Coordinates of C-alpha atoms and ligand atoms in Angstrom, one line a residue:
M1 CA -12.2 -15.1 -43.4
K2 CA -13.2 -11.5 -43.9
I3 CA -13.9 -9.2 -41.0
Q4 CA -17.6 -8.9 -42.0
E5 CA -18.0 -12.7 -42.0
L6 CA -16.5 -12.9 -38.5
K7 CA -18.8 -10.1 -37.4
D8 CA -21.8 -12.0 -38.8
I9 CA -20.7 -15.1 -36.7
F10 CA -20.4 -12.9 -33.6
P11 CA -23.2 -10.3 -33.8
E12 CA -23.1 -7.8 -30.9
G13 CA -24.9 -8.7 -27.7
L14 CA -24.8 -12.5 -28.3
F15 CA -22.8 -13.2 -25.2
E16 CA -22.0 -11.8 -21.8
G17 CA -18.7 -10.1 -22.3
E18 CA -17.0 -8.6 -25.3
V19 CA -16.0 -9.6 -28.8
R20 CA -13.5 -7.4 -30.6
F21 CA -12.1 -7.7 -34.1
M22 CA -8.5 -7.1 -35.3
E23 CA -7.4 -6.5 -31.8
P24 CA -3.6 -5.7 -31.6
M25 CA -2.0 -8.4 -29.5
R26 CA 0.8 -6.0 -28.5
S27 CA -1.6 -4.6 -26.0
H28 CA -2.0 -8.1 -24.4
T29 CA 1.6 -9.4 -24.2
S30 CA 4.3 -8.6 -21.7
L31 CA 6.7 -8.1 -24.6
R32 CA 4.5 -5.5 -26.2
I33 CA 4.8 -7.3 -29.5
G34 CA 2.2 -8.9 -31.7
G35 CA 0.0 -8.2 -34.7
P36 CA -3.9 -8.3 -34.6
A37 CA -6.0 -11.3 -33.5
D38 CA -8.9 -11.7 -36.0
I39 CA -11.2 -12.2 -33.0
F40 CA -10.6 -11.3 -29.4
A41 CA -13.3 -12.6 -27.1
V42 CA -13.6 -11.7 -23.4
P43 CA -16.3 -13.9 -22.0
R44 CA -17.8 -12.8 -18.7
D45 CA -18.9 -16.2 -17.4
L46 CA -18.5 -19.9 -18.0
S47 CA -21.7 -20.3 -20.1
S48 CA -20.6 -17.5 -22.4
L49 CA -17.1 -19.0 -22.7
I50 CA -18.7 -22.4 -23.6
N51 CA -21.0 -20.8 -26.2
I52 CA -18.2 -18.8 -27.8
H53 CA -16.1 -22.0 -28.0
K54 CA -19.1 -23.8 -29.6
R55 CA -19.6 -21.1 -32.2
L56 CA -16.0 -21.1 -33.1
R57 CA -15.9 -24.9 -33.4
K58 CA -19.0 -24.9 -35.6
N59 CA -17.4 -22.4 -38.0
G60 CA -14.0 -24.1 -38.0
I61 CA -12.3 -21.2 -36.3
P62 CA -9.3 -22.0 -34.1
A63 CA -9.4 -20.8 -30.5
F64 CA -6.3 -19.7 -28.6
P65 CA -6.6 -19.3 -24.8
L66 CA -4.8 -16.2 -23.5
G67 CA -3.7 -15.8 -19.9
S68 CA -1.7 -12.6 -19.4
G69 CA 0.5 -13.1 -22.4
T70 CA 3.8 -13.3 -20.5
N71 CA 5.6 -16.3 -21.9
L72 CA 4.5 -15.5 -25.4
L73 CA 5.8 -14.2 -28.7
V74 CA 2.9 -13.3 -31.1
K75 CA 4.2 -12.9 -34.7
D76 CA 3.8 -9.6 -36.5
G77 CA 0.9 -10.8 -38.8
G78 CA -1.2 -11.6 -35.7
I79 CA -3.3 -14.6 -34.8
E80 CA -5.6 -16.3 -37.2
G81 CA -8.9 -17.2 -35.6
A82 CA -9.9 -16.3 -32.1
V83 CA -8.1 -15.4 -28.9
I84 CA -10.1 -16.1 -25.8
S85 CA -9.1 -14.0 -22.9
L86 CA -9.7 -15.4 -19.4
S87 CA -9.5 -12.1 -17.6
F88 CA -12.9 -12.6 -16.0
F89 CA -11.9 -16.0 -14.6
R90 CA -9.8 -14.9 -11.6
R91 CA -11.4 -16.3 -8.5
I92 CA -9.4 -17.9 -5.7
G93 CA -11.1 -19.6 -2.8
V94 CA -10.8 -22.3 -0.1
L95 CA -12.5 -25.6 -0.9
S96 CA -11.6 -27.4 2.3
Q97 CA -9.0 -27.4 5.1
D98 CA -7.8 -29.4 8.0
S99 CA -5.0 -28.7 10.5
E100 CA -2.3 -29.6 8.0
Y101 CA -3.5 -28.9 4.5
V102 CA -5.7 -26.5 2.6
H103 CA -7.4 -27.2 -0.8
L104 CA -7.9 -24.2 -3.0
A105 CA -10.1 -23.7 -6.0
V106 CA -8.4 -21.3 -8.5
E107 CA -9.7 -20.1 -11.8
A108 CA -7.3 -20.3 -14.7
G109 CA -7.2 -16.5 -15.3
A110 CA -6.1 -15.7 -11.7
L111 CA -2.6 -14.1 -11.7
L112 CA 0.0 -16.5 -10.3
Q113 CA 1.4 -13.6 -8.2
R114 CA -2.0 -13.0 -6.7
L115 CA -2.1 -16.6 -5.7
V116 CA 1.4 -16.4 -4.2
H117 CA 0.4 -13.3 -2.3
Y118 CA -2.8 -15.0 -1.0
A119 CA -0.7 -18.0 0.1
V120 CA 1.7 -15.6 2.0
E121 CA -1.2 -13.8 3.7
N122 CA -2.6 -17.1 4.9
G123 CA 0.5 -19.0 5.6
Y124 CA 0.0 -21.6 2.8
S125 CA 3.2 -23.3 1.8
G126 CA 4.2 -25.1 -1.5
I127 CA 4.5 -22.4 -4.1
E128 CA 7.0 -20.0 -2.6
G129 CA 9.5 -20.6 -5.4
L130 CA 7.0 -19.4 -7.9
A131 CA 7.2 -15.9 -6.4
G132 CA 7.8 -13.2 -9.1
I133 CA 6.9 -15.5 -12.0
P134 CA 4.6 -13.5 -14.2
G135 CA 1.5 -15.0 -15.8
T136 CA -1.7 -16.7 -14.9
V137 CA -2.4 -19.9 -13.0
G138 CA -3.7 -21.5 -16.2
G139 CA -0.5 -20.6 -18.1
A140 CA 1.6 -21.8 -15.2
I141 CA -0.1 -25.2 -15.3
C142 CA 0.2 -25.4 -19.1
G143 CA 3.9 -24.7 -19.0
N144 CA 4.6 -26.2 -15.6
S145 CA 6.2 -23.0 -14.4
G146 CA 8.9 -23.4 -11.9
A147 CA 11.9 -21.9 -10.2
H148 CA 14.3 -22.7 -7.2
G149 CA 13.2 -26.4 -7.2
Y150 CA 9.5 -25.6 -7.0
E151 CA 7.1 -26.5 -9.9
M152 CA 3.5 -25.8 -10.5
K153 CA 2.6 -29.5 -10.8
D154 CA 3.7 -30.1 -7.2
A155 CA 0.8 -28.2 -5.8
L156 CA -1.8 -29.5 -8.3
V157 CA -4.5 -31.9 -7.4
S158 CA -6.7 -31.7 -10.5
V159 CA -7.7 -29.4 -13.4
E160 CA -11.0 -28.8 -15.2
I161 CA -10.5 -28.6 -19.0
L162 CA -12.7 -27.5 -21.8
N163 CA -11.7 -29.9 -24.6
K164 CA -11.9 -29.5 -28.3
T165 CA -15.2 -31.3 -28.5
G166 CA -16.7 -28.7 -26.1
S167 CA -17.1 -30.9 -23.0
V168 CA -15.7 -30.0 -19.6
K169 CA -13.8 -32.7 -18.0
K170 CA -11.9 -33.0 -14.7
T171 CA -8.5 -34.6 -14.8
D172 CA -6.3 -35.6 -11.8
A173 CA -2.8 -34.1 -11.8
E174 CA -1.4 -37.6 -12.1
G175 CA -3.2 -38.1 -15.4
I176 CA -1.3 -35.2 -17.0
S177 CA 2.2 -35.9 -18.0
F178 CA 4.3 -33.0 -16.7
G179 CA 7.9 -32.3 -17.7
Y180 CA 10.4 -29.5 -17.4
R181 CA 8.4 -26.4 -18.5
S182 CA 5.8 -28.7 -20.2
S183 CA 2.5 -30.5 -19.6
G184 CA 0.3 -32.9 -21.4
V185 CA -2.4 -30.2 -21.8
L186 CA -3.1 -30.0 -25.5
S187 CA -3.0 -26.8 -27.5
D188 CA -6.7 -27.1 -28.4
E189 CA -7.6 -27.6 -24.7
L190 CA -8.5 -24.8 -22.4
I191 CA -7.9 -25.0 -18.7
L192 CA -10.8 -23.5 -16.8
D193 CA -9.8 -24.0 -13.1
A194 CA -7.7 -26.0 -10.8
E195 CA -7.6 -27.5 -7.4
L196 CA -4.4 -27.0 -5.5
K197 CA -3.2 -28.5 -2.2
L198 CA -0.9 -26.4 0.0
E199 CA 0.5 -27.0 3.5
I200 CA -0.6 -24.8 6.4
R201 CA 2.5 -23.2 7.9
D202 CA 3.6 -20.2 9.8
T203 CA 2.8 -17.0 7.9
E204 CA 6.2 -15.4 8.8
E205 CA 8.0 -18.5 7.5
V206 CA 6.2 -18.5 4.1
S207 CA 6.6 -14.7 3.8
K208 CA 10.4 -14.9 4.5
K209 CA 10.9 -17.5 1.8
V210 CA 8.9 -15.5 -0.7
E211 CA 10.8 -12.3 0.1
N212 CA 14.1 -14.0 -0.4
F213 CA 13.1 -15.5 -3.8
L214 CA 11.7 -12.1 -5.0
R215 CA 15.0 -10.4 -4.0
M216 CA 17.0 -13.0 -5.9
R217 CA 14.9 -12.5 -8.9
R218 CA 15.1 -8.7 -8.8
E219 CA 18.9 -9.0 -8.6
S220 CA 19.4 -11.5 -11.4
Q221 CA 16.6 -10.8 -13.9
P222 CA 15.4 -7.7 -15.8
V223 CA 12.0 -7.8 -14.1
W224 CA 11.1 -4.2 -14.9
E225 CA 11.6 -4.5 -18.7
H226 CA 9.3 -5.7 -21.5
T227 CA 10.4 -9.4 -21.8
A228 CA 8.7 -12.8 -22.2
G229 CA 10.8 -14.4 -19.4
C230 CA 13.5 -16.9 -20.3
V231 CA 13.6 -17.3 -24.0
F232 CA 15.3 -20.7 -24.1
K233 CA 14.9 -23.9 -22.0
N234 CA 17.9 -24.9 -19.9
P235 CA 19.5 -27.9 -21.5
P236 CA 19.9 -30.8 -19.0
G237 CA 22.4 -29.9 -16.3
L238 CA 23.2 -26.5 -18.0
S239 CA 22.0 -22.9 -17.9
A240 CA 20.9 -21.4 -21.2
G241 CA 21.6 -17.9 -19.8
K242 CA 25.2 -18.9 -18.9
L243 CA 25.8 -20.5 -22.3
I244 CA 24.4 -17.4 -24.1
D245 CA 26.6 -15.1 -21.9
E246 CA 29.7 -17.3 -22.6
A247 CA 29.0 -17.0 -26.3
G248 CA 29.4 -13.2 -26.0
C249 CA 25.8 -12.4 -26.8
K250 CA 24.9 -10.0 -23.9
G251 CA 23.9 -6.6 -25.3
R252 CA 23.5 -7.9 -28.9
R253 CA 20.7 -6.2 -30.6
I254 CA 18.6 -6.6 -33.7
G255 CA 16.3 -3.7 -34.4
E256 CA 14.8 -2.9 -31.0
I257 CA 15.3 -6.3 -29.4
E258 CA 18.3 -6.7 -27.1
V259 CA 19.8 -9.5 -25.2
S260 CA 19.7 -8.4 -21.5
T261 CA 23.1 -7.5 -20.1
L262 CA 21.8 -8.6 -16.7
H263 CA 20.6 -12.1 -17.6
A264 CA 21.4 -13.3 -21.1
N265 CA 18.3 -15.6 -21.4
F266 CA 16.0 -12.6 -21.4
F267 CA 15.5 -10.6 -24.6
I268 CA 14.2 -7.0 -24.1
N269 CA 11.9 -5.1 -26.3
K270 CA 13.5 -1.6 -26.1
G271 CA 10.5 0.1 -27.7
A272 CA 8.7 -0.7 -31.0
G273 CA 10.4 -4.1 -31.4
T274 CA 9.0 -6.7 -33.9
A275 CA 8.5 -10.4 -33.7
S276 CA 10.6 -10.9 -36.8
D277 CA 13.6 -9.2 -35.1
F278 CA 13.0 -11.2 -32.0
V279 CA 13.0 -14.5 -34.0
R280 CA 16.2 -13.4 -35.9
L281 CA 17.9 -12.6 -32.6
M282 CA 16.9 -16.1 -31.3
E283 CA 18.4 -17.6 -34.4
E284 CA 21.6 -15.6 -34.1
V285 CA 22.0 -16.4 -30.4
G286 CA 21.2 -20.1 -31.0
L287 CA 23.9 -20.2 -33.7
R288 CA 26.5 -18.5 -31.6
V289 CA 25.9 -20.9 -28.7
K290 CA 26.1 -23.9 -31.0
E291 CA 29.4 -22.7 -32.4
R292 CA 30.8 -21.9 -28.9
S293 CA 29.6 -24.9 -27.0
G294 CA 28.0 -27.4 -29.4
V295 CA 24.7 -27.1 -27.5
I296 CA 21.4 -26.6 -29.4
L297 CA 19.0 -24.4 -27.5
E298 CA 15.3 -25.0 -27.6
P299 CA 12.8 -22.2 -27.2
E300 CA 11.0 -21.9 -23.9
I301 CA 8.6 -19.2 -24.9
K302 CA 5.6 -20.1 -27.0
I303 CA 5.7 -18.6 -30.5
V304 CA 2.3 -18.2 -32.1
G305 CA 0.7 -16.5 -35.1
R306 CA 1.4 -15.7 -38.7
D307 CA 4.2 -13.8 -40.4
L308 CA 3.4 -10.4 -41.8
A309 CA 2.2 -10.7 -45.4
H310 CA 4.4 -8.8 -47.8
G311 CA 3.6 -7.0 -51.0
Ligands
EPU1 N1 24.4 -16.9 -15.6 C1 25.4 -16.3 -16.2 N2 25.1 -15.3 -17.1 C2 23.8 -15.0 -17.4 C3 22.8 -15.6 -16.7 C4 23.1 -16.6 -15.8 O1 26.6 -16.6 -16.0 O2 23.6 -14.1 -18.2 C5 24.8 -17.9 -14.6 C6 24.4 -17.5 -13.1 O3 25.4 -16.7 -12.6 C7 24.3 -18.8 -12.4 C8 23.8 -19.8 -13.6 O4 24.1 -19.1 -14.8 O5 25.5 -19.3 -12.0 C9 22.2 -20.0 -13.5 O6 21.5 -18.8 -13.5 P1 20.2 -18.5 -12.7 O7 20.4 -18.9 -11.3 O8 19.7 -17.2 -13.1 O9 19.2 -19.6 -13.3 P2 18.8 -20.0 -14.8 O10 19.2 -21.4 -14.9 O11 19.4 -19.1 -15.8 C10 16.4 -20.8 -14.2 C11 15.1 -20.7 -14.9 C12 14.4 -19.3 -14.6 C13 14.3 -19.2 -13.1 C14 15.6 -19.3 -12.4 C15 15.6 -19.3 -10.9 C16 14.9 -21.7 -17.1 C17 15.1 -21.6 -18.5 N3 15.3 -20.7 -16.3 O12 17.3 -19.8 -14.7 O13 13.1 -19.4 -15.2 O14 13.7 -18.0 -12.8 O15 16.3 -20.6 -12.8 O16 15.1 -20.5 -10.4 O17 14.4 -22.8 -16.6 C18 11.7 -18.9 -17.0 O18 11.3 -20.0 -16.9 O19 11.1 -18.0 -17.8 C19 12.8 -18.5 -16.1 C20 13.3 -17.3 -16.2

Protein backbone atom coordinates (compact mmCIF):
# COMPACT_ATOMS: atom_id res chain seq x y z
CA MET A 1 0.00 0.00 0.00
CA LYS A 2 1.25 3.50 -0.82
CA ILE A 3 1.85 6.03 1.95
CA GLN A 4 -0.94 8.26 0.70
CA GLU A 5 -3.42 5.38 0.86
CA LEU A 6 -2.34 4.68 4.45
CA LYS A 7 -2.69 8.36 5.30
CA ASP A 8 -6.22 8.29 3.87
CA ILE A 9 -7.09 5.37 6.13
CA PHE A 10 -5.69 7.22 9.15
CA PRO A 11 -6.46 10.92 8.66
CA GLU A 12 -5.07 13.22 11.31
CA GLY A 13 -7.07 13.70 14.51
CA LEU A 14 -9.11 10.53 14.15
CA PHE A 15 -7.90 9.02 17.43
CA GLU A 16 -6.54 10.08 20.78
CA GLY A 17 -2.84 9.54 20.33
CA GLU A 18 -0.52 9.61 17.37
CA VAL A 19 -0.21 7.87 14.02
CA ARG A 20 3.11 8.14 12.17
CA PHE A 21 4.13 6.77 8.80
CA MET A 22 7.42 5.15 7.73
CA GLU A 23 8.67 5.30 11.31
CA PRO A 24 12.24 3.93 11.69
CA MET A 25 12.05 0.93 13.99
CA ARG A 26 15.67 1.36 15.04
CA SER A 27 14.38 4.11 17.33
CA HIS A 28 12.11 1.59 19.05
CA THR A 29 14.33 -1.47 19.55
CA SER A 30 17.03 -2.13 22.16
CA LEU A 31 19.30 -3.36 19.35
CA ARG A 32 18.94 -0.01 17.52
CA ILE A 33 18.23 -1.98 14.33
CA GLY A 34 15.20 -2.04 12.05
CA GLY A 35 13.79 -0.46 8.91
CA PRO A 36 10.60 1.63 8.81
CA ALA A 37 7.15 0.50 9.92
CA ASP A 38 4.52 1.54 7.35
CA ILE A 39 2.29 2.74 10.18
CA PHE A 40 3.29 3.40 13.78
CA ALA A 41 0.29 3.99 16.00
CA VAL A 42 0.49 5.21 19.58
CA PRO A 43 -3.06 5.08 21.00
CA ARG A 44 -3.61 7.10 24.15
CA ASP A 45 -6.47 5.04 25.57
CA LEU A 46 -8.29 1.74 25.17
CA SER A 47 -11.09 3.00 22.92
CA SER A 48 -8.53 4.53 20.54
CA LEU A 49 -6.59 1.28 20.52
CA ILE A 50 -9.74 -0.71 19.72
CA ASN A 51 -10.70 1.75 16.97
CA ILE A 52 -7.26 1.64 15.37
CA HIS A 53 -7.35 -2.14 15.51
CA LYS A 54 -10.80 -2.17 13.88
CA ARG A 55 -9.70 0.17 11.10
CA LEU A 56 -6.64 -1.96 10.40
CA ARG A 57 -8.75 -5.11 10.28
CA LYS A 58 -11.27 -3.53 7.92
CA ASN A 59 -8.47 -2.63 5.53
CA GLY A 60 -6.66 -5.96 5.81
CA ILE A 61 -3.58 -4.36 7.37
CA PRO A 62 -1.64 -6.56 9.79
CA ALA A 63 -1.07 -5.22 13.31
CA PHE A 64 2.04 -5.88 15.37
CA PRO A 65 1.95 -5.01 19.08
CA LEU A 66 5.17 -3.43 20.35
CA GLY A 67 6.32 -3.40 23.94
CA SER A 68 9.73 -1.88 24.39
CA GLY A 69 11.37 -3.75 21.51
CA THR A 70 13.89 -5.62 23.62
CA ASN A 71 13.65 -9.23 22.46
CA LEU A 72 13.22 -8.23 18.89
CA LEU A 73 15.12 -8.13 15.59
CA VAL A 74 13.32 -6.03 13.00
CA LYS A 75 14.62 -6.63 9.50
CA ASP A 76 16.19 -3.86 7.43
CA GLY A 77 13.17 -3.49 5.10
CA GLY A 78 10.97 -2.63 8.11
CA ILE A 79 7.50 -3.82 9.02
CA GLU A 80 4.64 -4.17 6.58
CA GLY A 81 1.44 -2.89 8.09
CA ALA A 82 1.07 -1.31 11.48
CA VAL A 83 3.01 -1.35 14.68
CA ILE A 84 0.89 -0.55 17.72
CA SER A 85 2.88 0.91 20.56
CA LEU A 86 1.54 0.31 24.06
CA SER A 87 3.58 3.09 25.62
CA PHE A 88 0.46 4.74 27.07
CA PHE A 89 -0.63 1.51 28.79
CA ARG A 90 1.65 1.44 31.80
CA ARG A 91 -0.51 1.48 34.90
CA ILE A 92 0.26 -0.74 37.88
CA GLY A 93 -2.18 -0.92 40.79
CA VAL A 94 -3.50 -3.08 43.62
CA LEU A 95 -6.74 -4.96 42.92
CA SER A 96 -7.07 -6.64 46.30
CA GLN A 97 -4.98 -7.86 49.18
CA ASP A 98 -5.18 -9.96 52.33
CA SER A 99 -2.54 -10.77 54.94
CA GLU A 100 -0.74 -13.23 52.64
CA TYR A 101 -1.27 -12.24 49.03
CA VAL A 102 -1.73 -9.19 46.85
CA HIS A 103 -3.44 -9.13 43.47
CA LEU A 104 -2.13 -6.52 41.04
CA ALA A 105 -3.63 -5.12 37.85
CA VAL A 106 -0.86 -4.36 35.40
CA GLU A 107 -1.20 -2.90 31.92
CA ALA A 108 0.73 -4.62 29.13
CA GLY A 109 2.98 -1.65 28.33
CA ALA A 110 4.28 -1.31 31.92
CA LEU A 111 8.01 -1.95 32.04
CA LEU A 112 8.82 -5.24 33.74
CA GLN A 113 11.55 -3.50 35.75
CA ARG A 114 9.08 -0.91 37.03
CA LEU A 115 6.94 -3.80 38.24
CA VAL A 116 9.94 -5.47 39.90
CA HIS A 117 10.82 -2.16 41.58
CA TYR A 118 7.21 -1.72 42.72
CA ALA A 119 7.28 -5.25 44.18
CA VAL A 120 10.52 -4.51 46.04
CA GLU A 121 9.17 -1.27 47.48
CA ASN A 122 6.07 -3.01 48.80
CA GLY A 123 7.60 -6.36 49.80
CA TYR A 124 5.74 -8.40 47.16
CA SER A 125 7.48 -11.68 46.39
CA GLY A 126 7.29 -13.95 43.32
CA ILE A 127 9.07 -12.13 40.52
CA GLU A 128 12.50 -11.46 42.09
CA GLY A 129 14.28 -13.58 39.46
CA LEU A 130 12.92 -11.36 36.72
CA ALA A 131 15.06 -8.47 38.04
CA GLY A 132 17.06 -6.87 35.24
CA ILE A 133 15.12 -8.46 32.35
CA PRO A 134 14.33 -5.67 29.90
CA GLY A 135 10.95 -5.33 28.23
CA THR A 136 7.32 -4.82 29.11
CA VAL A 137 4.93 -6.98 31.12
CA GLY A 138 2.98 -7.81 27.93
CA GLY A 139 6.16 -8.96 26.21
CA ALA A 140 7.22 -10.93 29.29
CA ILE A 141 3.87 -12.77 29.29
CA CYS A 142 4.02 -13.46 25.54
CA GLY A 143 7.52 -14.91 25.76
CA ASN A 144 7.13 -16.28 29.31
CA SER A 145 10.30 -14.45 30.37
CA GLY A 146 12.32 -16.07 33.07
CA ALA A 147 15.60 -16.42 34.90
CA HIS A 148 17.01 -18.15 38.00
CA GLY A 149 14.07 -20.56 38.18
CA TYR A 150 11.42 -17.81 38.10
CA GLU A 151 9.02 -17.49 35.16
CA MET A 152 6.44 -14.85 34.34
CA LYS A 153 3.64 -17.44 34.17
CA ASP A 154 4.11 -18.32 37.86
CA ALA A 155 2.78 -14.96 39.01
CA LEU A 156 0.00 -14.77 36.45
CA VAL A 157 -3.69 -15.13 37.33
CA SER A 158 -5.31 -13.96 34.10
CA VAL A 159 -4.82 -11.76 31.03
CA GLU A 160 -7.12 -9.60 28.95
CA ILE A 161 -6.53 -10.02 25.24
CA LEU A 162 -7.77 -8.11 22.21
CA ASN A 163 -8.18 -10.87 19.66
CA LYS A 164 -8.11 -10.72 15.88
CA THR A 165 -11.87 -10.33 15.61
CA GLY A 166 -11.66 -7.21 17.77
CA SER A 167 -13.22 -8.54 20.93
CA VAL A 168 -11.66 -8.25 24.36
CA LYS A 169 -11.62 -11.51 26.30
CA LYS A 170 -10.29 -12.48 29.70
CA THR A 171 -8.39 -15.75 29.91
CA ASP A 172 -7.17 -17.52 33.04
CA ALA A 173 -3.46 -18.29 33.11
CA GLU A 174 -4.27 -22.03 33.18
CA GLY A 175 -5.99 -21.62 29.83
CA ILE A 176 -2.77 -20.42 28.17
CA SER A 177 -0.22 -23.10 27.39
CA PHE A 178 3.10 -21.74 28.59
CA GLY A 179 6.44 -23.32 27.79
CA TYR A 180 10.09 -22.38 28.05
CA ARG A 181 10.18 -18.82 26.64
CA SER A 182 6.84 -19.34 24.94
CA SER A 183 3.12 -18.93 25.47
CA GLY A 184 -0.04 -19.85 23.66
CA VAL A 185 -0.76 -16.16 22.97
CA LEU A 186 -1.15 -15.91 19.20
CA SER A 187 0.79 -13.44 17.08
CA ASP A 188 -2.43 -11.71 15.99
CA GLU A 189 -3.58 -11.28 19.60
CA LEU A 190 -2.76 -8.26 21.68
CA ILE A 191 -2.34 -8.49 25.45
CA LEU A 192 -3.97 -5.49 27.12
CA ASP A 193 -3.45 -6.14 30.80
CA ALA A 194 -2.90 -8.82 33.37
CA GLU A 195 -3.76 -9.80 36.90
CA LEU A 196 -0.80 -11.00 38.95
CA LYS A 197 -0.72 -12.67 42.35
CA LEU A 198 2.30 -12.09 44.59
CA GLU A 199 3.09 -13.10 48.15
CA ILE A 200 3.41 -10.43 50.82
CA ARG A 201 6.82 -10.71 52.47
CA ASP A 202 9.39 -8.62 54.23
CA THR A 203 10.58 -5.72 52.05
CA GLU A 204 14.21 -6.28 53.09
CA GLU A 205 14.07 -9.96 52.08
CA VAL A 206 12.60 -9.23 48.63
CA SER A 207 15.07 -6.40 48.09
CA LYS A 208 18.11 -8.56 48.97
CA LYS A 209 17.09 -11.25 46.49
CA VAL A 210 16.57 -8.69 43.74
CA GLU A 211 19.93 -6.99 44.44
CA ASN A 212 21.64 -10.35 44.24
CA PHE A 213 20.05 -11.27 40.90
CA LEU A 214 20.88 -7.83 39.50
CA ARG A 215 24.52 -8.19 40.55
CA MET A 216 24.76 -11.65 38.92
CA ARG A 217 23.31 -10.26 35.74
CA ARG A 218 25.67 -7.27 35.65
CA GLU A 219 28.65 -9.60 36.12
CA SER A 220 27.69 -12.15 33.47
CA GLN A 221 25.79 -10.24 30.77
CA PRO A 222 26.58 -7.15 28.65
CA VAL A 223 23.64 -5.21 30.12
CA TRP A 224 24.97 -1.78 29.05
CA GLU A 225 25.27 -2.64 25.32
CA HIS A 226 22.74 -2.58 22.48
CA THR A 227 21.52 -6.20 22.42
CA ALA A 228 18.26 -8.14 22.19
CA GLY A 229 19.02 -10.34 25.20
CA CYS A 230 19.82 -14.01 24.64
CA VAL A 231 19.79 -14.75 20.92
CA PHE A 232 19.22 -18.52 21.11
CA LYS A 233 17.12 -20.68 23.42
CA ASN A 234 18.91 -23.02 25.76
CA PRO A 235 18.63 -26.56 24.39
CA PRO A 236 17.21 -28.92 27.06
CA GLY A 237 19.77 -29.34 29.83
CA LEU A 238 22.39 -27.21 28.06
CA SER A 239 23.41 -23.55 27.88
CA ALA A 240 23.43 -21.96 24.42
CA GLY A 241 25.99 -19.39 25.65
CA LYS A 242 28.36 -22.11 26.78
CA LEU A 243 27.97 -24.03 23.50
CA ILE A 244 28.67 -20.87 21.45
CA ASP A 245 31.65 -20.08 23.65
CA GLU A 246 33.04 -23.62 23.27
CA ALA A 247 32.63 -23.36 19.51
CA GLY A 248 35.10 -20.44 19.64
CA CYS A 249 32.63 -17.75 18.59
CA LYS A 250 33.21 -15.08 21.27
CA GLY A 251 34.26 -11.83 19.62
CA ARG A 252 33.29 -13.01 16.10
CA ARG A 253 31.99 -10.15 14.08
CA ILE A 254 30.06 -9.52 10.88
CA GLY A 255 29.79 -5.86 9.95
CA GLU A 256 29.04 -4.10 13.21
CA ILE A 257 27.44 -7.05 14.97
CA GLU A 258 29.66 -8.87 17.44
CA VAL A 259 29.30 -11.94 19.65
CA SER A 260 29.79 -10.64 23.20
CA THR A 261 33.07 -11.63 24.82
CA LEU A 262 31.31 -11.60 28.21
CA HIS A 263 28.36 -13.89 27.39
CA ALA A 264 28.39 -15.58 24.00
CA ASN A 265 24.59 -15.79 23.68
CA PHE A 266 24.39 -11.99 23.38
CA PHE A 267 25.13 -10.28 20.05
CA ILE A 268 26.05 -6.61 20.29
CA ASN A 269 25.31 -3.89 17.79
CA LYS A 270 28.54 -1.89 17.94
CA GLY A 271 27.13 1.05 15.98
CA ALA A 272 25.22 1.10 12.73
CA GLY A 273 24.71 -2.68 12.54
CA THR A 274 22.13 -4.20 10.19
CA ALA A 275 19.57 -6.95 10.61
CA SER A 276 21.05 -8.84 7.66
CA ASP A 277 24.47 -8.92 9.36
CA PHE A 278 22.78 -10.03 12.59
CA VAL A 279 21.02 -12.91 10.80
CA ARG A 280 24.26 -13.88 9.01
CA LEU A 281 26.08 -13.99 12.34
CA MET A 282 23.28 -16.15 13.80
CA GLU A 283 23.69 -18.54 10.85
CA GLU A 284 27.46 -18.67 11.21
CA VAL A 285 27.30 -19.24 14.96
CA GLY A 286 24.57 -21.87 14.52
CA LEU A 287 26.74 -23.73 12.00
CA ARG A 288 29.83 -23.65 14.20
CA VAL A 289 27.90 -24.95 17.20
CA LYS A 290 26.40 -27.73 15.10
CA GLU A 291 29.84 -28.71 13.82
CA ARG A 292 31.40 -28.61 17.31
CA SER A 293 28.68 -30.24 19.37
CA GLY A 294 26.00 -31.54 17.00
CA VAL A 295 23.38 -29.31 18.67
CA ILE A 296 20.99 -27.25 16.54
CA LEU A 297 20.27 -23.90 18.20
CA GLU A 298 16.86 -22.29 17.93
CA PRO A 299 16.33 -18.52 17.99
CA GLU A 300 15.00 -17.05 21.21
CA ILE A 301 14.61 -13.56 19.83
CA LYS A 302 11.61 -12.73 17.69
CA ILE A 303 12.56 -11.88 14.10
CA VAL A 304 9.99 -9.78 12.22
CA GLY A 305 9.69 -7.67 9.10
CA ARG A 306 10.81 -7.76 5.50
CA ASP A 307 14.21 -7.86 3.86
CA LEU A 308 15.50 -4.74 2.19
CA ALA A 309 14.36 -4.60 -1.43
CA HIS A 310 17.34 -4.53 -3.79
CA GLY A 311 17.70 -2.86 -7.16
N1 LIG B 1 28.79 -19.80 29.95
C1 LIG B 1 29.98 -19.91 29.31
N2 LIG B 1 30.26 -18.99 28.33
C2 LIG B 1 29.41 -18.01 27.97
C3 LIG B 1 28.17 -17.92 28.63
C4 LIG B 1 27.87 -18.83 29.62
O1 LIG B 1 30.80 -20.80 29.59
O2 LIG B 1 29.75 -17.23 27.08
C5 LIG B 1 28.49 -20.77 31.04
C6 LIG B 1 28.41 -20.07 32.41
O3 LIG B 1 29.66 -19.93 32.98
C7 LIG B 1 27.51 -21.01 33.17
C8 LIG B 1 26.58 -21.60 32.08
O4 LIG B 1 27.22 -21.35 30.84
O5 LIG B 1 28.25 -22.07 33.72
C9 LIG B 1 25.19 -20.96 32.11
O6 LIG B 1 25.31 -19.56 31.92
P1 LIG B 1 24.33 -18.48 32.61
O7 LIG B 1 24.26 -18.75 34.07
O8 LIG B 1 24.71 -17.15 32.13
O9 LIG B 1 22.92 -18.88 32.09
P2 LIG B 1 22.42 -19.11 30.61
O10 LIG B 1 21.86 -20.50 30.55
O11 LIG B 1 23.43 -18.75 29.59
C10 LIG B 1 19.98 -18.34 31.10
C11 LIG B 1 18.97 -17.57 30.31
C12 LIG B 1 19.14 -16.08 30.50
C13 LIG B 1 19.07 -15.75 31.99
C14 LIG B 1 20.14 -16.56 32.72
C15 LIG B 1 20.11 -16.36 34.21
C16 LIG B 1 18.26 -18.54 28.18
C17 LIG B 1 18.54 -18.65 26.72
N3 LIG B 1 19.14 -17.85 28.88
O12 LIG B 1 21.25 -18.06 30.53
O13 LIG B 1 18.06 -15.45 29.84
O14 LIG B 1 19.27 -14.38 32.19
O15 LIG B 1 19.95 -17.97 32.47
O16 LIG B 1 19.04 -17.07 34.74
O17 LIG B 1 17.25 -19.05 28.65
C18 LIG B 1 17.17 -14.33 27.91
O18 LIG B 1 16.21 -15.07 27.99
O19 LIG B 1 17.23 -13.40 27.04
C19 LIG B 1 18.29 -14.54 28.81
C20 LIG B 1 19.42 -13.87 28.67
